[in-house]
Short mmCIF file of C-alpha atoms (C1' of nucleotides) in Angstrom, two decimals:
data_model
loop_
_atom_site.label_atom_id
_atom_site.label_comp_id
_atom_site.label_asym_id
_atom_site.label_seq_id
_atom_site.Cartn_x
_atom_site.Cartn_y
_atom_site.Cartn_z
CA UNK A 1 77.71 74.25 176.80
CA UNK A 2 74.88 76.65 176.23
CA UNK A 3 74.48 78.82 173.19
CA UNK A 4 72.85 81.71 175.00
CA UNK A 5 75.53 81.67 177.66
CA UNK A 6 78.28 81.47 175.11
CA UNK A 7 76.91 84.53 173.44
CA UNK A 8 78.02 86.45 176.49
CA UNK A 9 81.50 85.11 176.80
CA UNK A 10 84.45 87.14 175.65
CA UNK A 11 85.00 86.95 171.91
CA UNK A 12 87.62 84.31 172.57
CA UNK A 13 89.32 85.38 169.38
CA UNK A 14 92.12 83.09 168.45
CA UNK A 15 94.01 86.31 167.72
CA UNK A 16 93.79 87.06 171.40
CA UNK A 17 96.80 88.50 173.10
CA UNK A 18 98.66 86.14 175.36
CA UNK A 19 98.21 88.39 178.34
CA UNK A 20 94.47 88.57 177.74
CA UNK A 21 94.08 84.81 177.86
CA UNK A 22 95.88 84.71 181.18
CA UNK A 23 93.81 87.60 182.47
CA UNK A 24 90.60 85.83 181.50
CA UNK A 25 91.73 82.60 183.11
CA UNK A 26 92.60 84.31 186.39
CA UNK A 27 89.43 86.35 186.32
CA UNK A 28 87.37 83.21 185.94
CA UNK A 29 89.21 81.67 188.84
CA UNK A 30 88.48 84.69 191.00
CA UNK A 31 84.84 85.01 190.00
CA UNK A 32 84.23 81.31 190.49
CA UNK A 33 85.98 81.60 193.86
CA UNK A 34 88.70 79.11 193.22
CA UNK A 35 90.99 81.95 194.30
CA UNK A 36 90.17 83.51 197.62
CA UNK A 37 90.43 87.21 198.37
CA UNK A 38 93.83 88.13 199.66
CA UNK A 39 95.65 85.35 197.86
CA UNK A 40 99.03 86.48 196.63
CA UNK A 41 99.58 86.31 192.89
CA UNK A 42 103.29 86.53 192.31
CA UNK A 43 104.42 87.31 188.82
CA UNK A 44 106.77 84.36 188.65
CA UNK A 45 104.14 81.91 189.85
CA UNK A 46 101.58 83.15 187.37
CA UNK A 47 104.14 83.08 184.60
CA UNK A 48 105.22 79.54 185.40
CA UNK A 49 101.62 78.40 185.70
CA UNK A 50 100.84 79.55 182.19
CA UNK A 51 104.30 78.92 180.77
CA UNK A 52 104.96 82.49 179.83
CA UNK A 53 107.42 85.09 180.97
CA UNK A 54 106.89 87.48 183.81
CA UNK A 55 106.24 90.16 181.22
CA UNK A 56 102.93 88.65 180.22
CA UNK A 57 102.03 87.62 183.73
CA UNK A 58 102.57 91.16 184.88
CA UNK A 59 100.45 92.56 182.07
CA UNK A 60 97.62 90.23 182.99
CA UNK A 61 97.79 91.21 186.66
CA UNK A 62 97.90 94.84 185.72
CA UNK A 63 94.78 94.41 183.62
CA UNK A 64 92.97 92.72 186.48
CA UNK A 65 93.89 95.55 188.78
CA UNK A 66 92.11 97.98 186.45
CA UNK A 67 88.99 95.85 186.84
CA UNK A 68 89.29 95.97 190.61
CA UNK A 69 89.71 92.22 190.95
CA UNK A 70 93.35 92.40 191.90
CA UNK A 71 95.13 94.97 193.96
CA UNK A 72 98.76 95.62 193.22
CA UNK A 73 100.85 97.23 195.91
CA UNK A 74 104.02 98.95 194.93
CA UNK A 75 107.06 96.77 195.44
CA UNK A 76 104.91 94.21 197.21
CA UNK A 77 103.05 92.46 194.46
CA UNK A 78 99.56 91.55 193.40
CA UNK A 79 96.80 90.04 195.53
CA UNK A 80 93.29 88.93 194.83
CA UNK A 81 91.28 91.94 195.90
CA UNK A 82 89.95 91.96 199.43
CA UNK A 83 87.17 94.53 199.25
CA UNK A 84 86.50 96.40 202.46
CA UNK A 85 82.95 96.71 203.76
CA UNK A 86 82.92 100.27 202.44
CA UNK A 87 83.98 99.08 199.00
CA UNK A 88 81.36 96.36 199.12
CA UNK A 89 78.71 98.93 199.87
CA UNK A 90 79.89 101.13 197.02
CA UNK A 91 79.81 98.25 194.59
CA UNK A 92 76.19 97.51 195.37
CA UNK A 93 75.31 101.17 195.49
CA UNK A 94 76.71 101.43 191.97
CA UNK A 95 74.58 98.50 190.89
CA UNK A 96 71.45 100.04 192.36
CA UNK A 97 72.30 103.23 190.57
CA UNK A 98 72.99 101.65 187.23
CA UNK A 99 70.94 98.52 186.77
CA UNK A 100 67.50 100.14 186.62
CA UNK A 101 68.71 102.35 183.81
CA UNK A 102 70.20 99.41 182.00
CA UNK A 103 66.95 97.56 182.42
CA UNK A 104 65.03 100.47 180.90
CA UNK A 105 67.34 100.52 177.91
CA UNK A 106 67.08 96.77 177.56
CA UNK A 107 63.29 96.88 177.74
CA UNK A 108 63.19 99.30 174.85
CA UNK A 109 65.32 97.16 172.60
CA UNK A 110 64.63 93.59 173.61
CA UNK A 111 63.54 91.22 170.87
CA UNK A 112 61.52 88.03 171.26
CA UNK A 113 64.57 85.89 170.56
CA UNK A 114 66.52 87.71 173.26
CA UNK A 115 63.68 87.14 175.68
CA UNK A 116 63.87 83.47 174.86
CA UNK A 117 67.62 83.52 175.48
CA UNK A 118 67.05 85.10 178.88
CA UNK A 119 64.61 82.38 179.79
CA UNK A 120 67.05 79.76 178.58
CA UNK A 121 69.69 81.26 180.85
CA UNK A 122 67.20 80.92 183.66
CA UNK A 123 66.52 77.24 183.15
CA UNK A 124 70.24 76.60 182.91
CA UNK A 125 70.60 78.41 186.20
CA UNK A 126 67.90 76.27 187.72
CA UNK A 127 69.46 73.09 186.41
CA UNK A 128 72.77 73.99 188.04
CA UNK A 129 71.05 74.73 191.32
CA UNK A 130 69.65 71.23 191.48
CA UNK A 131 73.00 69.69 190.66
CA UNK A 132 75.48 69.09 193.44
CA UNK A 133 79.24 69.37 193.61
CA UNK A 134 81.80 72.13 193.41
CA UNK A 135 81.81 72.48 189.61
CA UNK A 136 78.07 73.01 189.62
CA UNK A 137 78.41 75.64 192.36
CA UNK A 138 80.95 77.49 190.29
CA UNK A 139 78.87 77.33 187.18
CA UNK A 140 75.89 78.53 189.17
CA UNK A 141 77.77 81.56 190.40
CA UNK A 142 78.68 82.47 186.88
CA UNK A 143 75.22 81.82 185.49
CA UNK A 144 73.63 84.05 188.10
CA UNK A 145 75.91 86.89 187.04
CA UNK A 146 75.28 86.15 183.39
CA UNK A 147 71.65 87.13 183.81
CA UNK A 148 72.63 90.68 184.69
CA UNK A 149 75.29 90.72 182.02
CA UNK A 150 72.87 89.59 179.37
CA UNK A 151 70.56 92.45 180.26
CA UNK A 152 73.45 94.86 179.86
CA UNK A 153 74.26 93.28 176.54
CA UNK A 154 70.66 93.67 175.39
CA UNK A 155 70.74 97.34 176.37
CA UNK A 156 73.15 97.75 173.46
CA UNK A 157 75.53 100.03 175.29
CA UNK A 158 79.00 98.53 175.22
CA UNK A 159 80.29 100.94 177.82
CA UNK A 160 77.60 100.06 180.32
CA UNK A 161 78.11 96.41 179.48
CA UNK A 162 81.77 96.65 180.36
CA UNK A 163 80.98 98.46 183.55
CA UNK A 164 78.45 95.82 184.54
CA UNK A 165 81.01 93.11 183.88
CA UNK A 166 83.27 94.81 186.36
CA UNK A 167 80.51 95.24 188.92
CA UNK A 168 79.28 91.67 188.65
CA UNK A 169 82.77 90.28 188.97
CA UNK A 170 83.51 92.43 191.99
CA UNK A 171 80.17 91.47 193.50
CA UNK A 172 81.22 87.85 193.36
CA UNK A 173 84.27 88.78 195.39
CA UNK A 174 82.15 90.60 197.95
CA UNK A 175 79.76 87.68 198.29
CA UNK A 176 82.66 85.30 198.71
CA UNK A 177 83.91 87.44 201.57
CA UNK A 178 80.76 88.54 203.32
CA UNK A 179 77.99 86.30 202.07
CA UNK A 180 76.29 84.19 204.71
CA UNK A 181 73.83 81.84 203.07
CA UNK A 182 74.62 79.76 200.02
CA UNK A 183 74.79 81.90 197.02
CA UNK A 184 71.78 82.93 195.04
CA UNK A 185 69.09 80.45 195.83
CA UNK A 186 66.65 83.28 196.30
CA UNK A 187 67.97 85.19 193.34
CA UNK A 188 66.78 82.64 190.86
CA UNK A 189 63.06 83.23 191.27
CA UNK A 190 63.64 86.97 191.32
CA UNK A 191 65.37 86.73 187.97
CA UNK A 192 62.30 84.99 186.66
CA UNK A 193 60.02 87.69 187.99
CA UNK A 194 62.06 90.34 186.25
CA UNK A 195 61.84 88.49 182.96
CA UNK A 196 58.09 88.18 183.39
CA UNK A 197 57.76 91.91 183.93
CA UNK A 198 59.97 92.54 180.92
CA UNK A 199 57.83 90.29 178.78
CA UNK A 200 54.67 92.22 179.52
CA UNK A 201 56.55 95.48 178.98
CA UNK A 202 56.00 96.52 182.57
CA UNK A 203 59.24 98.42 182.88
CA UNK A 204 58.46 100.13 186.17
CA UNK A 205 57.76 96.86 187.89
CA UNK A 206 60.85 95.32 186.36
CA UNK A 207 63.01 98.13 187.74
CA UNK A 208 61.38 97.80 191.09
CA UNK A 209 62.00 94.10 191.13
CA UNK A 210 65.59 94.66 190.12
CA UNK A 211 66.17 97.05 193.00
CA UNK A 212 64.52 94.59 195.33
CA UNK A 213 66.70 91.83 193.95
CA UNK A 214 69.90 93.76 194.53
CA UNK A 215 68.76 94.70 198.02
CA UNK A 216 68.08 91.05 198.63
CA UNK A 217 71.59 90.04 197.70
CA UNK A 218 72.96 92.82 199.84
CA UNK A 219 70.82 91.78 202.78
CA UNK A 220 72.55 88.43 202.74
CA UNK A 221 75.87 90.11 203.48
CA UNK A 222 77.33 90.38 206.91
CA UNK A 223 79.74 93.21 206.49
CA UNK A 224 80.87 93.07 210.09
CA UNK A 225 82.24 89.60 210.22
CA UNK A 226 84.92 88.60 207.78
CA UNK A 227 85.25 85.07 206.73
CA UNK A 228 88.36 83.57 208.21
CA UNK A 229 91.04 82.36 205.92
CA UNK A 230 94.35 80.83 206.77
CA UNK A 231 96.42 82.47 209.44
CA UNK A 232 98.87 83.69 206.88
CA UNK A 233 96.30 85.40 204.66
CA UNK A 234 94.69 87.01 207.67
CA UNK A 235 97.82 88.99 208.42
CA UNK A 236 99.51 89.62 205.12
CA UNK A 237 97.13 92.39 204.31
CA UNK B 1 96.53 127.06 191.14
CA UNK B 2 93.18 126.55 192.71
CA UNK B 3 92.62 124.63 195.90
CA UNK B 4 89.22 123.29 194.98
CA UNK B 5 90.45 122.16 191.61
CA UNK B 6 93.52 120.56 193.08
CA UNK B 7 91.33 118.55 195.41
CA UNK B 8 90.16 116.65 192.37
CA UNK B 9 93.47 115.90 190.82
CA UNK B 10 94.97 112.46 191.10
CA UNK B 11 96.62 111.88 194.47
CA UNK B 12 99.90 112.73 192.81
CA UNK B 13 101.63 110.46 195.27
CA UNK B 14 105.35 110.76 195.10
CA UNK B 15 105.33 106.97 195.34
CA UNK B 16 103.64 106.93 191.96
CA UNK B 17 104.66 104.30 189.52
CA UNK B 18 106.66 105.50 186.55
CA UNK B 19 104.13 104.16 184.11
CA UNK B 20 101.33 105.97 185.93
CA UNK B 21 103.02 109.32 185.59
CA UNK B 22 103.35 108.77 181.87
CA UNK B 23 99.77 107.61 181.65
CA UNK B 24 98.60 110.74 183.45
CA UNK B 25 100.68 112.99 181.25
CA UNK B 26 99.33 111.43 178.07
CA UNK B 27 95.80 111.42 179.40
CA UNK B 28 96.03 115.11 180.15
CA UNK B 29 97.33 115.70 176.65
CA UNK B 30 94.41 113.79 175.19
CA UNK B 31 91.75 115.39 177.37
CA UNK B 32 93.13 118.85 176.76
CA UNK B 33 93.19 118.02 173.04
CA UNK B 34 96.86 118.56 172.47
CA UNK B 35 96.72 115.06 171.05
CA UNK B 36 94.07 114.51 168.44
CA UNK B 37 92.06 111.35 167.93
CA UNK B 38 93.79 108.92 165.65
CA UNK B 39 97.31 110.07 166.45
CA UNK B 40 99.70 107.18 166.55
CA UNK B 41 101.45 106.63 169.85
CA UNK B 42 104.40 104.38 169.14
CA UNK B 43 106.02 102.77 172.11
CA UNK B 44 109.50 103.95 171.18
CA UNK B 45 108.40 107.53 170.69
CA UNK B 46 106.56 107.65 173.98
CA UNK B 47 109.50 106.04 175.72
CA UNK B 48 111.99 108.48 174.24
CA UNK B 49 109.75 111.41 175.01
CA UNK B 50 109.65 110.54 178.71
CA UNK B 51 113.13 109.04 178.83
CA UNK B 52 112.03 105.60 179.85
CA UNK B 53 112.14 102.22 178.24
CA UNK B 54 109.51 100.79 175.99
CA UNK B 55 108.41 98.64 178.91
CA UNK B 56 106.99 101.59 180.80
CA UNK B 57 105.69 103.30 177.70
CA UNK B 58 103.83 100.16 176.79
CA UNK B 59 102.37 99.84 180.27
CA UNK B 60 101.13 103.41 180.13
CA UNK B 61 99.52 102.88 176.75
CA UNK B 62 97.95 99.68 177.95
CA UNK B 63 96.49 101.51 180.92
CA UNK B 64 95.04 104.19 178.69
CA UNK B 65 93.45 101.56 176.52
CA UNK B 66 91.57 100.26 179.56
CA UNK B 67 90.15 103.74 180.01
CA UNK B 68 89.07 103.87 176.41
CA UNK B 69 91.30 106.82 175.57
CA UNK B 70 93.70 104.80 173.47
CA UNK B 71 93.01 101.90 171.19
CA UNK B 72 95.71 99.32 170.73
CA UNK B 73 95.59 97.14 167.65
CA UNK B 74 97.43 93.89 167.69
CA UNK B 75 100.80 94.12 165.98
CA UNK B 76 99.90 97.60 164.78
CA UNK B 77 100.33 99.77 167.82
CA UNK B 78 98.47 102.31 169.91
CA UNK B 79 96.44 105.28 168.70
CA UNK B 80 94.57 108.02 170.41
CA UNK B 81 91.04 106.71 170.38
CA UNK B 82 88.84 107.81 167.51
CA UNK B 83 85.36 107.14 168.84
CA UNK B 84 82.78 106.28 166.22
CA UNK B 85 79.47 108.10 166.20
CA UNK B 86 77.92 105.00 167.79
CA UNK B 87 80.49 105.04 170.56
CA UNK B 88 79.92 108.74 171.05
CA UNK B 89 76.24 108.10 171.48
CA UNK B 90 76.89 105.34 173.99
CA UNK B 91 79.19 107.54 176.01
CA UNK B 92 76.54 110.19 176.39
CA UNK B 93 73.83 107.60 176.94
CA UNK B 94 75.93 106.28 179.78
CA UNK B 95 76.23 109.77 181.22
CA UNK B 96 72.50 110.34 181.03
CA UNK B 97 72.01 107.01 182.74
CA UNK B 98 74.51 107.63 185.49
CA UNK B 99 74.75 111.31 186.29
CA UNK B 100 71.27 111.82 187.73
CA UNK B 101 71.93 109.02 190.18
CA UNK B 102 75.28 110.49 191.10
CA UNK B 103 73.63 113.84 191.58
CA UNK B 104 71.07 112.32 193.93
CA UNK B 105 73.80 110.72 196.00
CA UNK B 106 75.75 113.94 196.03
CA UNK B 107 72.72 115.94 197.11
CA UNK B 108 72.27 113.68 200.12
CA UNK B 109 75.80 114.09 201.32
CA UNK B 110 76.88 117.52 200.22
CA UNK B 111 78.21 119.84 202.91
CA UNK B 112 78.24 123.63 202.89
CA UNK B 113 81.99 123.68 202.33
CA UNK B 114 81.63 121.39 199.33
CA UNK B 115 78.95 123.65 197.94
CA UNK B 116 81.35 126.50 198.30
CA UNK B 117 84.02 124.52 196.47
CA UNK B 118 81.60 123.83 193.64
CA UNK B 119 80.90 127.53 193.31
CA UNK B 120 84.60 128.26 193.39
CA UNK B 121 85.08 125.82 190.54
CA UNK B 122 82.42 127.72 188.68
CA UNK B 123 84.05 131.12 189.03
CA UNK B 124 87.36 129.60 187.97
CA UNK B 125 85.58 128.23 184.93
CA UNK B 126 84.15 131.65 184.20
CA UNK B 127 87.50 133.32 184.61
CA UNK B 128 89.05 130.95 182.07
CA UNK B 129 86.23 131.60 179.62
CA UNK B 130 87.01 135.28 179.62
CA UNK B 131 90.71 134.69 179.14
CA UNK B 132 92.05 134.17 175.66
CA UNK B 133 94.71 131.89 174.25
CA UNK B 134 95.26 128.19 173.86
CA UNK B 135 96.35 127.49 177.45
CA UNK B 136 93.15 129.06 178.74
CA UNK B 137 91.09 126.98 176.33
CA UNK B 138 92.74 123.83 177.58
CA UNK B 139 92.24 124.76 181.20
CA UNK B 140 88.63 125.59 180.43
CA UNK B 141 88.04 122.17 178.96
CA UNK B 142 89.42 120.54 182.05
CA UNK B 143 87.54 122.82 184.42
CA UNK B 144 84.26 122.08 182.71
CA UNK B 145 84.82 118.37 183.24
CA UNK B 146 85.93 118.94 186.81
CA UNK B 147 82.45 120.13 187.68
CA UNK B 148 80.99 116.73 186.91
CA UNK B 149 83.91 114.99 188.55
CA UNK B 150 83.52 116.99 191.70
CA UNK B 151 79.89 115.94 191.92
CA UNK B 152 80.96 112.31 191.58
CA UNK B 153 83.53 112.87 194.28
CA UNK B 154 80.92 114.37 196.58
CA UNK B 155 78.67 111.37 196.01
CA UNK B 156 81.26 109.43 197.98
CA UNK B 157 81.26 106.40 195.71
CA UNK B 158 84.78 105.78 194.48
CA UNK B 159 83.63 103.32 191.86
CA UNK B 160 81.20 105.77 190.30
CA UNK B 161 83.85 108.45 190.55
CA UNK B 162 86.26 106.33 188.54
CA UNK B 163 83.61 105.58 186.00
CA UNK B 164 82.77 109.26 185.64
CA UNK B 165 86.43 110.07 185.15
CA UNK B 166 86.44 107.68 182.25
CA UNK B 167 83.22 109.07 180.81
CA UNK B 168 84.32 112.69 181.12
CA UNK B 169 87.66 111.98 179.51
CA UNK B 170 86.07 110.12 176.66
CA UNK B 171 83.51 112.88 176.25
CA UNK B 172 86.33 115.30 175.70
CA UNK B 173 87.52 113.09 172.89
CA UNK B 174 84.06 112.99 171.35
CA UNK B 175 83.68 116.75 171.55
CA UNK B 176 87.10 117.21 170.01
CA UNK B 177 85.97 115.06 167.10
CA UNK B 178 82.37 116.04 166.58
CA UNK B 179 81.84 119.27 168.50
CA UNK B 180 80.90 122.29 166.37
CA UNK B 181 80.77 125.38 168.54
CA UNK B 182 83.49 126.34 170.96
CA UNK B 183 83.41 124.14 173.94
CA UNK B 184 81.15 124.75 176.85
CA UNK B 185 80.17 128.36 176.68
CA UNK B 186 76.59 127.37 177.26
CA UNK B 187 77.51 124.72 179.76
CA UNK B 188 78.79 127.25 182.23
CA UNK B 189 75.48 128.80 183.12
CA UNK B 190 73.88 125.36 183.26
CA UNK B 191 76.45 124.29 185.80
CA UNK B 192 75.45 127.28 187.87
CA UNK B 193 71.77 126.40 187.64
CA UNK B 194 72.49 122.89 188.87
CA UNK B 195 74.40 124.23 191.85
CA UNK B 196 71.53 126.57 192.64
CA UNK B 197 69.07 123.69 192.62
CA UNK B 198 71.42 121.67 194.78
CA UNK B 199 71.69 124.48 197.27
CA UNK B 200 67.94 124.66 197.79
CA UNK B 201 67.81 120.86 198.02
CA UNK B 202 65.67 120.66 194.92
CA UNK B 203 67.04 117.34 193.76
CA UNK B 204 64.44 116.66 191.11
CA UNK B 205 65.09 119.95 189.38
CA UNK B 206 68.82 119.41 189.65
CA UNK B 207 68.52 116.03 187.94
CA UNK B 208 66.32 117.52 185.28
CA UNK B 209 68.81 120.29 184.67
CA UNK B 210 71.61 117.76 184.50
CA UNK B 211 69.82 115.74 181.84
CA UNK B 212 69.11 118.92 179.96
CA UNK B 213 72.75 119.92 180.26
CA UNK B 214 74.00 116.62 178.84
CA UNK B 215 71.46 116.80 176.05
CA UNK B 216 72.70 120.30 175.34
CA UNK B 217 76.28 119.14 174.95
CA UNK B 218 75.14 116.29 172.76
CA UNK B 219 73.11 118.60 170.58
CA UNK B 220 76.28 120.47 169.72
CA UNK B 221 77.75 117.39 168.09
CA UNK B 222 77.96 116.83 164.38
CA UNK B 223 79.56 114.01 162.46
CA UNK B 224 82.64 115.61 160.98
CA UNK B 225 86.33 115.33 161.55
CA UNK B 226 89.18 117.50 162.62
CA UNK B 227 92.89 117.62 162.27
CA UNK B 228 95.69 116.73 164.57
CA UNK B 229 98.91 117.72 166.21
CA UNK B 230 101.80 115.29 166.18
CA UNK B 231 102.98 113.64 169.33
CA UNK B 232 106.05 115.80 169.64
CA UNK B 233 104.38 119.16 169.16
CA UNK B 234 101.80 118.23 171.75
CA UNK B 235 104.43 118.00 174.47
CA UNK B 236 107.19 120.42 173.60
CA UNK B 237 106.65 123.92 174.88
"C1'" DA C 1 101.47 104.59 134.68
"C1'" DT C 2 99.67 100.51 137.23
"C1'" DG C 3 99.96 96.39 139.73
"C1'" DC C 4 102.41 92.90 141.81
"C1'" DA C 5 106.63 90.49 144.05
"C1'" DG C 6 110.28 90.54 146.79
"C1'" DG C 7 113.05 92.22 150.23
"C1'" DT C 8 114.28 95.66 153.75
"C1'" DA C 9 113.26 98.71 157.43
"C1'" DA C 10 110.47 99.79 161.27
"C1'" DT C 11 107.34 98.38 164.95
"C1'" DT C 12 105.27 95.39 168.10
"C1'" DG C 13 105.33 90.82 170.99
"C1'" DT C 14 107.81 88.25 174.29
"C1'" DA C 15 111.69 86.74 176.96
"C1'" DT C 16 115.60 87.56 179.58
"C1'" DA C 17 118.88 90.31 182.40
"C1'" DC C 18 119.92 93.44 185.81
"C1'" DA C 19 118.76 96.94 189.57
"C1'" DA C 20 115.98 98.27 193.50
"C1'" DT C 21 113.13 97.04 197.26
"C1'" DT C 22 111.07 94.15 200.44
"C1'" DT C 23 110.90 90.04 203.24
"C1'" DA C 24 112.98 86.55 206.04
"C1'" DA C 25 116.59 84.60 208.42
"C1'" DC C 26 120.31 84.42 211.15
"C1'" DG C 27 123.16 85.55 214.82
"C1'" DC C 28 124.36 88.60 218.42
"C1'" DC C 29 123.79 90.48 222.84
"C1'" DA C 30 121.28 91.97 226.84
"C1'" DT D 1 114.33 83.85 225.86
"C1'" DG D 2 113.36 88.03 223.40
"C1'" DG D 3 114.61 92.10 220.99
"C1'" DC D 4 117.50 94.15 217.42
"C1'" DG D 5 120.69 94.94 213.55
"C1'" DT D 6 122.84 92.96 209.72
"C1'" DT D 7 122.74 90.09 205.84
"C1'" DA D 8 120.85 86.80 202.37
"C1'" DA D 9 117.01 85.38 199.61
"C1'" DA D 10 113.09 86.35 197.12
"C1'" DT D 11 110.17 89.55 194.60
"C1'" DT D 12 109.14 93.47 192.05
"C1'" DG D 13 110.71 97.57 188.90
"C1'" DT D 14 112.89 98.68 184.71
"C1'" DA D 15 115.84 98.14 180.76
"C1'" DT D 16 117.56 95.62 177.06
"C1'" DA D 17 117.70 91.83 173.59
"C1'" DC D 18 115.72 89.02 170.35
"C1'" DA D 19 111.69 87.09 167.58
"C1'" DA D 20 107.57 87.85 164.92
"C1'" DT D 21 104.70 90.73 162.33
"C1'" DT D 22 103.65 94.59 159.67
"C1'" DA D 23 104.57 98.53 156.73
"C1'" DC D 24 107.28 100.50 153.16
"C1'" DC D 25 110.07 100.81 149.26
"C1'" DT D 26 112.10 99.30 145.11
"C1'" DG D 27 112.15 97.16 140.75
"C1'" DC D 28 110.15 94.53 137.23
"C1'" DA D 29 106.52 93.09 134.18
"C1'" DT D 30 102.36 94.23 131.90
#
DNA sequence: ATGCAGGTAATTGTATACAATTTAACGCCA
DNA sequence: TGGCGTTAAATTGTATACAATTACCTGCAT
């Protein structure tokens, strides 16, 4: 779709392990909220869905559990993670702790072409916001996360990039559970402000804006009230 | 052995999955440097060693690869990770980025009893330094990492704690590969200084000392290689 | 000797089979 | 009707079997 967005996607090597493809597919489904927190992911079902054996399905679920997107309970199976309010707070606390540092690193290394890519990501995000329909909503969710991921990528630290991928994905889960307003309508302009600050090398302001941005997202959460799902999901956890 | 040290150890639930036990055992072996970077970890060998099937051995190796301690190459097998100089730099960059923030969080929440536990960890560390022999060296390595892990634990953020566990473990690998002097003889006093600053609520100094401490460890690195034990020798005895 | 070709052994990738545990379903009885 | 124990079905935990890929060794030609 978009070259700058594609640059972020997983290598998508054709030599990819079978389990990894399944993991990526399920992760996308979780991040884009086609799978709700608490949903049971049985090994047989996953295997049948992707026409592979339970072995690979299990490996994929195991991998997702290491990312915190799936929780596996011994002898009970795997479920889409249902982060508690405490977990939600810790996820955002981690982001507040980490993203300013990533931003600083990124500011040091960013090139003009990367700045252009960031802006391109932004217009794509805006385009999706104006579009209507479920697919656009899903793409918007992903694009909004891609902004933060791209910054991590620019920082040049693969380890922090991986960590941010985990945090962004888990954030999506938290927002799905506790978010009140529609997703990131406010976030979009804030992303732009951060890019502006980056462009004029005003790192301190950029960090400040980033912290404000994260606080803004967090402020939209209502950690007291849980969104209601089906009766069954409400009690099987 | 030591109550404050034990408080850090994995829950050690008796309901632990078989694969997890194996993962923990291998991780310990890697962190304590009984297994050298680059050592091949074949699924059959690991399985035989722990008297389980390849299924569990494979799961354990897979888990370790998510932590960055083992690298699995498609159709070639698993090896104890051999971090490149670039990776080594990124690991320590991540620690510089993250540990001051963790320290700040910890400073806000630390209780007198936790301070006492930190000190206790320190004397244990000192005791091990004065002891001689391989087992003491290994315990010393672990104790030195436990200081940082305990701080992460005090910070109260499970996600950051997990991340620090990964970073500390991978640091051990880097030091095994590129470290010149014997481990953390200098680190010990620096740990003490940080605790002192924490005790008088001097957070800024504590963070400064932490950054200095990490830089100190990094300064001891050189780009050379070392030799290895085999898998079997690492576990027998 | 060196380099290459072929084939064999060893190792990983995936599927299937069986055991252990949990979940639910049924029937019994108060 | 409602609670409870037993049993059957479904699901996960682990081991084994087979397929695919790689690594190694041998032998031949140059």
